[in-house]
CSV table of C-alpha atoms and ligand atoms in Angstrom, one decimal:
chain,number,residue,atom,x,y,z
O,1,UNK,CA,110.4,117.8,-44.8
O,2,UNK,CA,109.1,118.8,-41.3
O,3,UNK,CA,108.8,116.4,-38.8
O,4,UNK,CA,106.2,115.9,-36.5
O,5,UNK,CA,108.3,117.6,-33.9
O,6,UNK,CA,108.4,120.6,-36.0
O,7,UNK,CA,105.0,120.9,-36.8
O,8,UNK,CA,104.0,121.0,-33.2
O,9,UNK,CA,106.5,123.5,-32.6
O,10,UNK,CA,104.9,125.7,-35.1
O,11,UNK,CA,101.6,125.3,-33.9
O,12,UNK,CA,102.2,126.2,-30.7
O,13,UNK,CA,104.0,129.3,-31.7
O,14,UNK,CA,101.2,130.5,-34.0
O,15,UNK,CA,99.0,130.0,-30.9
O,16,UNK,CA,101.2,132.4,-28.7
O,17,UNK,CA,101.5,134.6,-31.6
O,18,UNK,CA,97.6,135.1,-31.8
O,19,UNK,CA,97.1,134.8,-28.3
O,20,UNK,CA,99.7,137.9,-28.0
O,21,UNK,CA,97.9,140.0,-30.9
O,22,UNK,CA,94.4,139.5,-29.5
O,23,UNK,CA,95.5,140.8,-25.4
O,24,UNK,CA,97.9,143.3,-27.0
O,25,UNK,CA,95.5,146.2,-27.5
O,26,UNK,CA,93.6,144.6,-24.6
O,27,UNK,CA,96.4,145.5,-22.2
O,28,UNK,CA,97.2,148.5,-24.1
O,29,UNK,CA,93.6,150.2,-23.7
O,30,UNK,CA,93.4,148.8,-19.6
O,31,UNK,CA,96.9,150.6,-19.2
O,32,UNK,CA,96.2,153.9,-20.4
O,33,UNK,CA,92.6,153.6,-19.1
O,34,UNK,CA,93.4,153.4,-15.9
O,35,UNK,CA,96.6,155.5,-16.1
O,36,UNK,CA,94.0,157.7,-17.0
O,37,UNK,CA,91.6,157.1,-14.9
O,38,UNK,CA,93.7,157.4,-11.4
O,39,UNK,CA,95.0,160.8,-12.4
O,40,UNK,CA,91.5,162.2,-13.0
O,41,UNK,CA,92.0,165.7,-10.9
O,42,UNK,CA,89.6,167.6,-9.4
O,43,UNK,CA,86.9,168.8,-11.9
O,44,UNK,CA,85.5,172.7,-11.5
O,45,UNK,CA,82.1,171.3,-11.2
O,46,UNK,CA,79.2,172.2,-8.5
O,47,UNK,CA,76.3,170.6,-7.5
O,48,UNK,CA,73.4,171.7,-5.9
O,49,UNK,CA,71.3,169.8,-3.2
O,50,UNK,CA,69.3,170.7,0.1
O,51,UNK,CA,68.3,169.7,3.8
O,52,UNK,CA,64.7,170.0,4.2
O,53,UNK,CA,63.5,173.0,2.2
O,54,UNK,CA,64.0,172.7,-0.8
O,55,UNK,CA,61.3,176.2,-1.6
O,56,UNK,CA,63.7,178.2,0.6
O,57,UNK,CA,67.0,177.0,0.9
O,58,UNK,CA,69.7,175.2,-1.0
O,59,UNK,CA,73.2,174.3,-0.8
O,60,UNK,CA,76.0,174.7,-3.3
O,61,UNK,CA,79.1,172.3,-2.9
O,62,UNK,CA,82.1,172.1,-4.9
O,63,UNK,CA,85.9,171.0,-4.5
O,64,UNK,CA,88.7,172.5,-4.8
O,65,UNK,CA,92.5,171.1,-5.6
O,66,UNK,CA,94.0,173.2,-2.7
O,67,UNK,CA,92.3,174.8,0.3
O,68,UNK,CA,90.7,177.9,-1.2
O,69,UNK,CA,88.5,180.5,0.5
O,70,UNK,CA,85.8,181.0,-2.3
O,71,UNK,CA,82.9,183.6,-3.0
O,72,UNK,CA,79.2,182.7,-4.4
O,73,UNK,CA,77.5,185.5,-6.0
O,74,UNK,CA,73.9,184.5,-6.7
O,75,UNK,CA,70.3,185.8,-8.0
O,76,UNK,CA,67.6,185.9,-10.0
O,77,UNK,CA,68.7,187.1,-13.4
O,78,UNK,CA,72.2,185.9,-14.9
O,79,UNK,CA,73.6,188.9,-15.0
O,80,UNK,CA,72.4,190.6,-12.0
O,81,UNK,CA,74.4,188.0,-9.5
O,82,UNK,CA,73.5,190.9,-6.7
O,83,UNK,CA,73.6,188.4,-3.3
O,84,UNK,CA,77.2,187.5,-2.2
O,85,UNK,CA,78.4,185.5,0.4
O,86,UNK,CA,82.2,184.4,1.3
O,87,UNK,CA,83.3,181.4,3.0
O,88,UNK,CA,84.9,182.2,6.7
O,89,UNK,CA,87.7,180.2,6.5
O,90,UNK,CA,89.7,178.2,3.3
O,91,UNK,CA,88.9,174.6,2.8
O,92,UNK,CA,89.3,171.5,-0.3
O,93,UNK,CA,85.6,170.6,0.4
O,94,UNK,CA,82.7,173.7,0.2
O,95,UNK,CA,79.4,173.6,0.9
O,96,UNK,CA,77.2,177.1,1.0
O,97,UNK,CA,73.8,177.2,2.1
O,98,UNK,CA,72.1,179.6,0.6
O,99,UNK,CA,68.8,180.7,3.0
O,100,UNK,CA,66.0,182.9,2.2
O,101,UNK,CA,65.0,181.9,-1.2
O,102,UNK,CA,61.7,182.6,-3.2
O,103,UNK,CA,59.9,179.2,-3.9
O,104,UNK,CA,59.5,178.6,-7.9
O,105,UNK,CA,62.1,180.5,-9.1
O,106,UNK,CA,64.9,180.1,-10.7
O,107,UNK,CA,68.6,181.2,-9.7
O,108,UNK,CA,71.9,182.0,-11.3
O,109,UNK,CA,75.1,181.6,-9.5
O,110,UNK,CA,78.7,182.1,-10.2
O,111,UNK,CA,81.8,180.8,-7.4
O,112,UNK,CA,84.9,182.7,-7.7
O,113,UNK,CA,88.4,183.2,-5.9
O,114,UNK,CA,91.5,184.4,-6.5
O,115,UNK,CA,89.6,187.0,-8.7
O,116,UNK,CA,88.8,184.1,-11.0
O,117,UNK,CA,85.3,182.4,-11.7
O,118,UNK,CA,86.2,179.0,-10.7
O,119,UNK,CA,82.3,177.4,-12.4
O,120,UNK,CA,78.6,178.5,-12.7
O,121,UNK,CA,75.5,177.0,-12.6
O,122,UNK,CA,71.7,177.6,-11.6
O,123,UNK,CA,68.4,175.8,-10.3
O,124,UNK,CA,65.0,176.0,-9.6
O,125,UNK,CA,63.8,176.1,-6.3
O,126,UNK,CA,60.5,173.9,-5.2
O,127,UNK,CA,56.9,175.2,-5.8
O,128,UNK,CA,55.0,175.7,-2.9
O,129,UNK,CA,52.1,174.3,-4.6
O,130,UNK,CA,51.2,171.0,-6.6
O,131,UNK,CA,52.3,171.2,-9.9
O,132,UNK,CA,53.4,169.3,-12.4
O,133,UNK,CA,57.4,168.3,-12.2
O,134,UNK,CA,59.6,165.9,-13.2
O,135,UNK,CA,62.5,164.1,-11.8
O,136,UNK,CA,65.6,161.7,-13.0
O,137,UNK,CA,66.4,158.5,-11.3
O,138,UNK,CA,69.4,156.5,-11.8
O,139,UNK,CA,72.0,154.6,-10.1
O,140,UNK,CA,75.4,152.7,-9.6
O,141,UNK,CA,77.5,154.7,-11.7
O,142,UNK,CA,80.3,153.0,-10.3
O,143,UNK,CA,82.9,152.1,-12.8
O,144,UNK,CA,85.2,149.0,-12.2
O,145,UNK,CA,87.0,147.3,-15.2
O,146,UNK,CA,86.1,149.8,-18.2
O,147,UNK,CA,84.9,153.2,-18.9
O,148,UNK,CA,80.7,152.0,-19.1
O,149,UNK,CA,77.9,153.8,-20.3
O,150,UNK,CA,77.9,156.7,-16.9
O,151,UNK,CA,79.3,159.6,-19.2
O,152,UNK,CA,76.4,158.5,-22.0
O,153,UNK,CA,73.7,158.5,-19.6
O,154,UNK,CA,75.1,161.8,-18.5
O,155,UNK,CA,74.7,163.3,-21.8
O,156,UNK,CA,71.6,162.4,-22.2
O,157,UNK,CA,70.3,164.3,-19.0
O,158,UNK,CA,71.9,167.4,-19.9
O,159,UNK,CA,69.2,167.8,-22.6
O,160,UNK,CA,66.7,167.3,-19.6
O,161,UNK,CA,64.5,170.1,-17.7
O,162,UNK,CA,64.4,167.7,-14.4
O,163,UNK,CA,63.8,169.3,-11.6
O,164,UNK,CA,66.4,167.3,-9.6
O,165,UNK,CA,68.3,163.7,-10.3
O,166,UNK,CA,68.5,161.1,-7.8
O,167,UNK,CA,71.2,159.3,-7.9
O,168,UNK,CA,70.4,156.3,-5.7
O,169,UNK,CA,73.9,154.5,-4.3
O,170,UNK,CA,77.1,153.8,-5.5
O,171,UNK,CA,78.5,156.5,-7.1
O,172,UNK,CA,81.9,154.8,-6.8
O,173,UNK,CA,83.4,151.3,-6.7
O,174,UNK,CA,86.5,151.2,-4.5
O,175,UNK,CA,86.1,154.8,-2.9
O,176,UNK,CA,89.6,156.0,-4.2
O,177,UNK,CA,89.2,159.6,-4.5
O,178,UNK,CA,90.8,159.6,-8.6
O,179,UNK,CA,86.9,158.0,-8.9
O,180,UNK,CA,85.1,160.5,-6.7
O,181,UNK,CA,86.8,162.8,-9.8
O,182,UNK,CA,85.9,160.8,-12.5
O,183,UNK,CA,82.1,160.7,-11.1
O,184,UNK,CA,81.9,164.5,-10.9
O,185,UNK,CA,83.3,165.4,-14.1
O,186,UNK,CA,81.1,163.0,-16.1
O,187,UNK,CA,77.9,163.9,-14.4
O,188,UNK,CA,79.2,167.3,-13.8
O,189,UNK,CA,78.0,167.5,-17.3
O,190,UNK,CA,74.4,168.1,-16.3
O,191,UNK,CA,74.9,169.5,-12.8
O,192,UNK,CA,75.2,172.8,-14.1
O,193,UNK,CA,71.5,172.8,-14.6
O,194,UNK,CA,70.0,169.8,-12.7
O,195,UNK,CA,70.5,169.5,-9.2
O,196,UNK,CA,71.4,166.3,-7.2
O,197,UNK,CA,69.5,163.8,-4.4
O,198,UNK,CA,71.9,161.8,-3.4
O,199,UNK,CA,71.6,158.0,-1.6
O,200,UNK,CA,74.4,156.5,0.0
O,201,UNK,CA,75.4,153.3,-1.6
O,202,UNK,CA,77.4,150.1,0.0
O,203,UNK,CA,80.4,151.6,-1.8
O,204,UNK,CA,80.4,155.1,-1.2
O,205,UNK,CA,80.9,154.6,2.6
O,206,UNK,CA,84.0,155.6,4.6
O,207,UNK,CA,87.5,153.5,3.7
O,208,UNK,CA,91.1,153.9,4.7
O,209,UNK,CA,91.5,154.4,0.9
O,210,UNK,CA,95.6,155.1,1.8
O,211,UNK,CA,96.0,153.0,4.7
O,212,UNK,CA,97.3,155.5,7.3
O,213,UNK,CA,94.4,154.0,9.6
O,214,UNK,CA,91.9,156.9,9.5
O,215,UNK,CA,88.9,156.4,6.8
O,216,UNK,CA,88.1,158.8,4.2
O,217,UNK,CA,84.2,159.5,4.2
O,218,UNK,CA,84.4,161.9,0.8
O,219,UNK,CA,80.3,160.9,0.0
O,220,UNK,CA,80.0,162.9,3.9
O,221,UNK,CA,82.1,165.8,2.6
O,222,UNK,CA,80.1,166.3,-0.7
O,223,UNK,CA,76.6,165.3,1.2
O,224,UNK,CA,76.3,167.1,4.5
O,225,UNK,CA,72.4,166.9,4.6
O,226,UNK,CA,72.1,163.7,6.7
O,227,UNK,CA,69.9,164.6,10.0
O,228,UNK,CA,71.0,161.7,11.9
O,229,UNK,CA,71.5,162.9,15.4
O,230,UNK,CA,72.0,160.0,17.8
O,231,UNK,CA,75.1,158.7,18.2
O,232,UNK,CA,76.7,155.0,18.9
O,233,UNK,CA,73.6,152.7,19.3
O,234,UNK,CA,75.8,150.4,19.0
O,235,UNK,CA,79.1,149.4,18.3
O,236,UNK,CA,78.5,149.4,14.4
O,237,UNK,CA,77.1,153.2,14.5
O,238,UNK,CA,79.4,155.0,12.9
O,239,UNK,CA,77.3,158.0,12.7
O,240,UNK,CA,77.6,158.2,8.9
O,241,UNK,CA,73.8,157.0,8.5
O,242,UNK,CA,72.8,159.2,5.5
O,243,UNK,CA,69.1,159.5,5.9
O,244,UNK,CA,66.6,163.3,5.6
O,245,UNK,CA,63.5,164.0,3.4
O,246,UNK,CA,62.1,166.8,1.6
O,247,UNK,CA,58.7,167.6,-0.5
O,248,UNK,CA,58.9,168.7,-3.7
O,249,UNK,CA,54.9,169.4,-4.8
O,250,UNK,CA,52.7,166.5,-5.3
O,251,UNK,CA,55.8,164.4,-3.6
O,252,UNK,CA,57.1,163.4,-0.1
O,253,UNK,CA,60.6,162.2,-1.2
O,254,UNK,CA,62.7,159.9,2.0
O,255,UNK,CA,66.1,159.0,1.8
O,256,UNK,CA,67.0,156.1,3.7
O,257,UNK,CA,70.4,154.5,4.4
O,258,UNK,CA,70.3,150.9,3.7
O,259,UNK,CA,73.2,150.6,1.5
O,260,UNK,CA,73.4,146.7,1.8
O,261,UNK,CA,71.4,144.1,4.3
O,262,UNK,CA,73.9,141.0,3.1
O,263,UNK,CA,72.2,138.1,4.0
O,264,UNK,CA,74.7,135.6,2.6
O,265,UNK,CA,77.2,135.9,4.8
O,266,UNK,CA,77.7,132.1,5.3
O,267,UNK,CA,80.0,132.8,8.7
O,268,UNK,CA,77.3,135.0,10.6
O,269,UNK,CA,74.1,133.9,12.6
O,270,UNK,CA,71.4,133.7,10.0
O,271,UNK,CA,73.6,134.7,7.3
O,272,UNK,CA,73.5,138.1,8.2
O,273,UNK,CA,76.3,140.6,8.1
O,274,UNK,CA,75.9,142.5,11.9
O,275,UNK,CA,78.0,145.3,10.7
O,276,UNK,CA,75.2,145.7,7.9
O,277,UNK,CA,72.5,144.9,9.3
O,278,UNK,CA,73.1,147.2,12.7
O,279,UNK,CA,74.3,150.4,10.9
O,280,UNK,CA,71.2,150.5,8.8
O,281,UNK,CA,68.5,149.0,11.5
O,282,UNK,CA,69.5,151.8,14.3
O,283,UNK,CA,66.4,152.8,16.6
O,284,UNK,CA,67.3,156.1,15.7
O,285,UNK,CA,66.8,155.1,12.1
O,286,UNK,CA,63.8,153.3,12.5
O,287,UNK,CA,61.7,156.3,14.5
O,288,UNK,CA,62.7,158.8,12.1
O,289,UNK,CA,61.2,157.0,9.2
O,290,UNK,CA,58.0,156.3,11.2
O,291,UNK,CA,57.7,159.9,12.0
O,292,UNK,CA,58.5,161.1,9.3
O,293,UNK,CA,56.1,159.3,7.2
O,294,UNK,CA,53.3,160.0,9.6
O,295,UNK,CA,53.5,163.5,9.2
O,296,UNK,CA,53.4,163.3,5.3
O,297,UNK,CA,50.0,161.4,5.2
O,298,UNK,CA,48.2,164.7,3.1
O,299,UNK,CA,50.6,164.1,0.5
O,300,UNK,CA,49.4,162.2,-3.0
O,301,UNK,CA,52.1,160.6,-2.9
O,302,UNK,CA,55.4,159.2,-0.6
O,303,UNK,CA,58.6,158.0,-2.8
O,304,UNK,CA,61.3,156.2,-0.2
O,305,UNK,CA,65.1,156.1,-1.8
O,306,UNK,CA,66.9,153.4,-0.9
O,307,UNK,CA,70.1,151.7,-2.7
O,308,UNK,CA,69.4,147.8,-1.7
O,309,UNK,CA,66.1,146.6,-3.2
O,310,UNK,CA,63.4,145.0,-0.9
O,311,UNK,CA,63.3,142.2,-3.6
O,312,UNK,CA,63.8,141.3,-7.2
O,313,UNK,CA,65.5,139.7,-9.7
O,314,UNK,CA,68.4,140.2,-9.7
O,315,UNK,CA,71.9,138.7,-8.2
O,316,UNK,CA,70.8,139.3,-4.4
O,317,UNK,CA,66.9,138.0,-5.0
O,318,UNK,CA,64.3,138.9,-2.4
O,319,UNK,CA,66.1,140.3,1.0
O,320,UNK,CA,63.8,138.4,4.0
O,321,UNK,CA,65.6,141.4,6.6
O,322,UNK,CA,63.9,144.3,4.6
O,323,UNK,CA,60.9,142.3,3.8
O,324,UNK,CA,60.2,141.6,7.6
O,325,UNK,CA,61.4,144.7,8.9
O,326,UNK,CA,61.2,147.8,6.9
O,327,UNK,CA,58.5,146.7,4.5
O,328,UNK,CA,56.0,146.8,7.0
O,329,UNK,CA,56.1,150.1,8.1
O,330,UNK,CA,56.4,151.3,4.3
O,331,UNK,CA,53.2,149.6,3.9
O,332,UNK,CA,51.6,150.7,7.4
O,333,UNK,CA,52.1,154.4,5.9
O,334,UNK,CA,51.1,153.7,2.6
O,335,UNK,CA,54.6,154.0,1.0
O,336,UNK,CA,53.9,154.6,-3.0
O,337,UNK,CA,57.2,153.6,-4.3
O,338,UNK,CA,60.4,152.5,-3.6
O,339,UNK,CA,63.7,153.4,-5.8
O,340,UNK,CA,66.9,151.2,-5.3
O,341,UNK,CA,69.8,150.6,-7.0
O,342,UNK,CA,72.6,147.7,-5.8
O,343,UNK,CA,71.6,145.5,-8.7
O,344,UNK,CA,72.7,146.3,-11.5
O,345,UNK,CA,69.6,146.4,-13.9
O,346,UNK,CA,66.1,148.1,-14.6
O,347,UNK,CA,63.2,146.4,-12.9
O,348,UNK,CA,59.9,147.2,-12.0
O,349,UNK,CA,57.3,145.3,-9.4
O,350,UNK,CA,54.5,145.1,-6.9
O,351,UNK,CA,54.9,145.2,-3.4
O,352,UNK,CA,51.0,143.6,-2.2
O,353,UNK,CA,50.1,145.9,0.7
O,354,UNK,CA,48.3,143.8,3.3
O,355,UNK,CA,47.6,146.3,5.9
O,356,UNK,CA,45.8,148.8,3.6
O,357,UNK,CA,44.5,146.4,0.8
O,358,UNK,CA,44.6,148.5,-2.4
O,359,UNK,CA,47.5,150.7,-1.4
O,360,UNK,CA,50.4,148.7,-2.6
O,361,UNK,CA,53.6,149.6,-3.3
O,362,UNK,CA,55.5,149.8,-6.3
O,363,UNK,CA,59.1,149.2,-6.5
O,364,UNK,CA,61.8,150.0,-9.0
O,365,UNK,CA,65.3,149.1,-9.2
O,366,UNK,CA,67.6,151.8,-11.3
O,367,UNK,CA,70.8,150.2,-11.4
O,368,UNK,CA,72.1,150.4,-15.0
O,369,UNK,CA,73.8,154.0,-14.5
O,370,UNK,CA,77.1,153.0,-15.7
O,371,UNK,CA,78.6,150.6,-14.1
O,372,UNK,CA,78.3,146.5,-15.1
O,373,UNK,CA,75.3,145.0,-16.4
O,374,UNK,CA,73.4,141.9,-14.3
O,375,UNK,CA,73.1,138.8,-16.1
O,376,UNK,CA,71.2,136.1,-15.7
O,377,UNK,CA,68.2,137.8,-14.0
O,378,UNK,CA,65.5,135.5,-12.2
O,379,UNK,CA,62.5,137.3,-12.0
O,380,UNK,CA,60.7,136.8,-8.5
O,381,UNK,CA,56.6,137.0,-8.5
O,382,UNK,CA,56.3,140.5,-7.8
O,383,UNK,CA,58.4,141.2,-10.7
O,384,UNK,CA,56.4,142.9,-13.8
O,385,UNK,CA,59.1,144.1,-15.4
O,386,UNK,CA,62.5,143.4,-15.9
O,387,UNK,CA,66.1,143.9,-18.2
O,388,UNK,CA,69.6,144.5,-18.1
O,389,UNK,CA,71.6,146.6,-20.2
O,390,UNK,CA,72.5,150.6,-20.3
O,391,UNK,CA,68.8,152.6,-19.4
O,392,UNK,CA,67.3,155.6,-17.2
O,393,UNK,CA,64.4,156.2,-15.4
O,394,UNK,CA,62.1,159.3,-15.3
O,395,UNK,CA,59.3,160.5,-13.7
O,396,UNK,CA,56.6,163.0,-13.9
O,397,UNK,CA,54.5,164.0,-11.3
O,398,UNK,CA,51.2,165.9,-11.4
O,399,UNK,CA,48.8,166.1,-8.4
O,400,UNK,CA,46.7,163.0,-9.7
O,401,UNK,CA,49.7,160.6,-11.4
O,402,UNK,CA,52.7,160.1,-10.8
O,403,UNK,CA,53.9,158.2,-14.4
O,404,UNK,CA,57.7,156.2,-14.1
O,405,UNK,CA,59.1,155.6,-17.8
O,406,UNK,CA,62.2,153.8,-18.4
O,407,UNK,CA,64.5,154.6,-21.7
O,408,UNK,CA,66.6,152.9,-23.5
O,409,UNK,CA,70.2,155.3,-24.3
O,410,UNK,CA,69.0,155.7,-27.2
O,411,UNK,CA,65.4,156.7,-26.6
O,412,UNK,CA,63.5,153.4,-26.9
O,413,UNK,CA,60.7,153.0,-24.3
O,414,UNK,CA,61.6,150.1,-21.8
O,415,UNK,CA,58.2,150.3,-19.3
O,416,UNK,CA,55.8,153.1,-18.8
O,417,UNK,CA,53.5,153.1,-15.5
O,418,UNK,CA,51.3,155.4,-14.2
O,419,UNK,CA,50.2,155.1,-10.7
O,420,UNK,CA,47.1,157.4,-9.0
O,421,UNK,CA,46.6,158.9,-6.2
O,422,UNK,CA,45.0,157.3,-3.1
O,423,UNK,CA,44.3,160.9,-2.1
O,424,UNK,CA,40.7,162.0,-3.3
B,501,FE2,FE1,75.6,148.4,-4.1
């Protein structure tokens, strides 16, 4: 008979033994996932975005595995590629602006060296009147202990006709360059045919990824369209602010940089992080978004990009730095929405504008592009909407409306909202 001894014995064996089963393929899938994962080379994808003027010119930037001197032929009809430029020098990182383009129309484009056609791709240059368009939003693709959902939601806007994607923050998690890779060749799936606005994110920003002491800014080698100018206002200015704005039709589209206003920083005056707070807050900063929305009053509408949200209801609740600081001059210039990502779930709320009663702002956070989902959300009272879980934003804009609707992956409507024009 067994003793007690014995039985005990057994019973913690069996344990160990189940215990063992259930992390084996656990372990096994993490291992080759991220074997994987950290060997992702570069993928032959390009992109397309633009400075300032986005009827007339456009750049093309794309990455090579060795330092290449590459050629773009481009034009109107696919097989009539009849403008050609070349690159002066051979480089890893490319970017070609491409000047003198007809607004509305559509373009072809090939990039070859070596006598080989490294990719293709083409895009539709802005209208120079109102009409109708629409635009992807999504964000925080980032990918940290598992494939997500990023390569789903990619898939889905392949089938889109958007006129452009914004992709607001956090395209990476820990800046290696294996995930700069792994974020291209996913949504390299629809940037063939779409092209990109990009916001810089908290975790996109410059890192001694390989601790020889010099960071690596790769989001400033793909994104060269920031129009910060002034240098070191102060010590935190690193003069990697990624801010510039564009219309596109009915729109006024700003990208701002404020990747992150931490205000729970339990060791700093107030709680707030000075490295955070003064790279985003720069005077520089601040006049360029006054200006800039002054001068786009005509327009229906004004749509301000930014990756940490003013408020809602999510892990980092309302931010009282944005709220006293930035919100006012969104409201003063009759900001219609704000897009964020940094939390990392859908939401959609009201921003009451006290200086022009009537003319408040919407704001939405995109956050569910990939990466972990939020749990636990506390909604705050301006939130109207809110979930977690794998979704994308769209929107369509027509002289009158602009309409926001929010899909599940597999096409369920989250929240519709249509918001008119103050302009009459
Ligand atoms: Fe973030």
């Amino acid at each position: 008979m067994m003793n007690i001894k014995d039985r005990n014995k057994n019973v913690i064996l069996t344990k160990v033994f189940l215990i063992v089963i259930l992390i084996m393929p656990l372990t096994l899938f993490y291992s080759l996932y991220l074997n994987l994962y950290i060997r992702t080379p570069v993928p032959d994808v390009a992109w397309v975005s633009w400075y300032d003027d986005p009827q007339h010119e456009v750049y093309i930037g794309w990455e090579t595995e060795d330092f290449e001197q590459c050629t773009v032929k481009y034009g109107t009809s696919r097989t009539e590629l009849d403008e050609i430029e070349t690159e002066g020098t051979a480089n890893q990182f490319h970017i070609m602006n491409l000047t003198s383009l007809s607004s509305n129309t559509r373009y072809y484009y090939e990039i070859d060296y070596d006598g080989k056609i490294y990719t293709t791709g083409e895009f539709r240059t802005a209208p120079s009147i109102y009409s109708p368009f629409s635009f992807g939003l999504t964000a925080d693709t980032q990918q940290k202990i598992g494939p997500g959902w990023h390569s789903h939601v990619a898939k889905i806007f392949d089938q889109k006709n958007y006129s452009f994607i914004a992709m607001v923050g956090d395209f990476v998690e820990d800046r290696y360059k294996a995930e700069w890779n792994d974020y291209f060749k996913r949504a390299g799936r629809w940037m063939d045919t779409i092209p990109l606005v990009p916001v810089q994110g908290n975790h996109d920003r410059a890192k001694d990824v390989d601790n020889d002491g010099e960071e690596e800014y790769f989001f400033g080698q793909y994104f060269p369209q920031s129009v910060d100018q002034v240098m070191n206002t102060n010590i935190y200015d690193t003069h990697q602010q990624f801010y510039f704005s564009f219309n596109w039709s009915s729109v006024h589209f700003q990208i701002l940089y404020f990747p992150e206003v931490d205000i729970d920083d339990e060791e700093e005056l107030h709680g707030i992080n000075p490295r955070d707070y003064n790279q985003s807050f720069t005077p520089d900063h601040l006049a360029w978004i006054e200006e800039d929305l002054a001068n786009a009053q005509d327009f229906p509408f004004r749509v301000s990009l930014f990756h940490c949200p003013i408020t809602g209801a999510g892990f980092y609740g309302e931010n009282f730095v944005l709220i006293n600081e930035l919100l006012p001059i969104l409201h003063q210039y009759n900001v219609t929405v704000t897009v964020h990502g940094h939390a990392h779930h859908f939401e959609r709320g009201i921003l009451k504008n006290n200086i022009h009663l009537g003319n408040d702002l919407t704001y939405f956070v995109v956050g569910t592009g990939g990466g972990l989902a939020d749990v636990g959300l506390c909604p705050v009272p301006e939130t109207e909407v809110c979930t977690a879980g794998p979704s994308y934003t769209e929107a369509h804009a027509t002289e009158d409306n602009l309409e926001f609707s929010t899909y599940t992956l597999s096409g369920e409507l989250i929240d519709s909202y249509v918001i008119e024009s103050e302009v009459k």
